[in-house]
Structures are given as C-alpha cells and as structure tokens.
Coordinates of C-alpha atoms in Angstrom, one line a residue:
M1 CA 56.1 111.5 107.1
T2 CA 59.7 110.4 108.2
D3 CA 62.4 110.3 105.7
K4 CA 62.5 106.4 105.9
K5 CA 58.9 106.3 105.1
R6 CA 59.1 108.9 102.3
R7 CA 61.9 107.0 100.7
G8 CA 60.0 103.6 101.0
L9 CA 56.8 105.2 99.4
D10 CA 58.8 106.6 96.7
L11 CA 60.7 103.2 96.0
A12 CA 57.5 101.4 96.1
L13 CA 55.9 103.6 93.6
C14 CA 58.9 103.5 91.3
L15 CA 58.8 99.6 91.3
G16 CA 55.1 99.6 91.1
A17 CA 55.3 102.0 88.0
A18 CA 58.2 99.6 86.4
L19 CA 56.1 96.7 87.1
F20 CA 53.0 98.2 85.4
Y21 CA 54.8 99.3 82.5
L22 CA 56.1 95.6 81.8
L23 CA 52.7 94.3 82.5
N24 CA 51.2 96.7 80.0
V25 CA 53.5 96.3 77.4
H26 CA 53.6 92.5 77.4
V27 CA 50.2 91.4 78.5
L28 CA 47.4 94.3 78.9
R29 CA 47.5 96.6 75.9
G30 CA 47.5 93.6 73.5
S31 CA 44.6 91.9 75.1
V32 CA 42.1 94.7 76.2
G33 CA 39.9 96.1 73.6
G34 CA 37.9 99.3 73.1
A35 CA 38.5 102.6 74.9
P36 CA 40.6 100.9 77.8
G37 CA 42.8 99.2 75.2
W38 CA 43.3 102.5 73.4
F39 CA 44.3 104.3 76.7
L40 CA 46.6 101.3 77.7
A41 CA 48.2 101.5 74.2
C42 CA 48.6 105.4 74.1
Y43 CA 48.6 107.3 77.4
A44 CA 48.7 104.8 80.3
N45 CA 52.5 104.5 80.5
D46 CA 53.0 108.2 80.2
V47 CA 50.5 108.6 83.2
V48 CA 52.5 106.2 85.2
A49 CA 55.6 107.7 84.1
G50 CA 54.7 111.0 85.4
L51 CA 54.0 109.3 88.8
A52 CA 57.3 107.6 88.7
I53 CA 59.3 110.6 87.6
C54 CA 58.0 112.5 90.8
A55 CA 58.5 109.6 93.0
W56 CA 62.3 109.3 91.6
L57 CA 63.0 113.0 91.9
D58 CA 61.6 112.8 95.4
L59 CA 63.7 109.8 96.3
L60 CA 66.9 111.6 95.1
L61 CA 66.1 114.7 96.9
S62 CA 65.7 112.7 100.1
L63 CA 68.8 110.9 99.8
G64 CA 70.4 114.3 99.4
R65 CA 68.6 115.4 102.4
L66 CA 66.8 118.0 100.5
P67 CA 63.1 119.2 100.9
P68 CA 60.6 117.2 98.9
V69 CA 58.6 118.3 95.9
A70 CA 55.3 118.6 97.9
S71 CA 53.0 120.8 95.6
W72 CA 51.7 121.0 92.1
R73 CA 53.9 124.5 91.7
A74 CA 57.1 122.4 91.7
A75 CA 55.8 119.2 90.4
V76 CA 54.0 120.8 87.1
P77 CA 57.1 122.8 85.8
F78 CA 59.3 119.9 86.3
L79 CA 57.2 117.3 84.5
L80 CA 56.5 120.0 81.7
L81 CA 60.4 120.1 81.3
C82 CA 60.8 116.5 81.1
G83 CA 57.9 116.1 78.7
L84 CA 59.4 118.9 76.4
V85 CA 62.5 116.8 76.2
W86 CA 60.9 113.5 75.3
E87 CA 58.1 115.0 73.1
V88 CA 59.8 117.7 71.4
L89 CA 63.7 117.2 71.7
A90 CA 63.9 113.5 71.4
P91 CA 62.1 113.3 67.9
L92 CA 64.8 115.7 66.6
W93 CA 67.7 113.2 67.2
K94 CA 65.8 109.7 67.2
P95 CA 64.0 109.2 64.0
E96 CA 61.7 106.6 65.4
A97 CA 60.3 109.0 68.4
V98 CA 57.2 110.5 68.2
G99 CA 56.2 113.6 69.7
D100 CA 52.6 113.7 71.1
P101 CA 51.5 116.9 72.8
W102 CA 48.8 115.0 74.7
D103 CA 51.7 113.0 76.6
L104 CA 52.4 116.4 78.2
L105 CA 49.0 116.2 79.8
A106 CA 49.4 112.6 80.7
Y107 CA 52.8 113.3 82.4
Q108 CA 51.1 116.0 84.5
A109 CA 48.1 113.6 85.4
G110 CA 50.7 111.1 86.7
G111 CA 52.4 113.8 88.7
L112 CA 49.0 114.8 90.3
V113 CA 48.2 111.1 91.2
W114 CA 51.8 111.0 92.8
L115 CA 50.7 114.1 94.8
T116 CA 47.5 112.5 95.9
V117 CA 49.2 109.3 96.8
R118 CA 51.7 111.2 98.9
R119 CA 49.4 113.4 100.7
V120 CA 47.1 110.3 101.6
K121 CA 50.0 108.4 103.0
I122 CA 51.3 111.4 105.2

C-alpha cells in the first residue's frame, strides 16, 4: 500500500469513527433496545475508539515517514497503555470518569478490527 493510500485509509477510518461516535451518542443508543442497545451504550464507542487510535497513530507515523504499526505485537501494548491511562489514571483526577476493565478488551477488539481492515485493503 502506498503512503498516500495508507494515509487516506487511516483518515477515512478516523472520520468514520468520529461519525459513528456522534451517531451513537445522539441517535442509536437511545433508540435501540435489548442486547444491541446495551452494547451500543457500554462498549461500541470503545471498540471504535481502539480502531481510531490505531488509525490515528498510523497516520501520524506515516506523516513522519516512519514504518506503520502493522501487527498485533505493536498495536496491543499501545492500546493497553492508552486504556490504562483512560480507565485507571483518568478516574484518579477526574471524579466523573469511570474505570471499566472491560473497556481495555473493547479497545483491543477495535485495534484488531483496524488491523483486519488494513490487511484487507493492502
């Protein structure tokens, strides 16, 4: 995949994640019931965040002409670190923040989706 295509894919994934987040917050999770509604309310944004975080990191790396994050060996520790900051450290200084250990798994799932999309598009 050329750098231009790689950046285009990463940018499209970041924009798609932002649009999904807005749609989920303002429409979906209030109108969908049952298990899908629960997933949309609790974990869907975290899964999409994992995808967006990896795409954003890859976009930044490509702008710096650095090699991409192309394997789970790089994505998993990076997302784990991000998740620990948001789920463990953030609640320490932001009282309304809630730490959910299952969110760590949701971030990882999003990263695996990103790796899959990236591989399919190569």
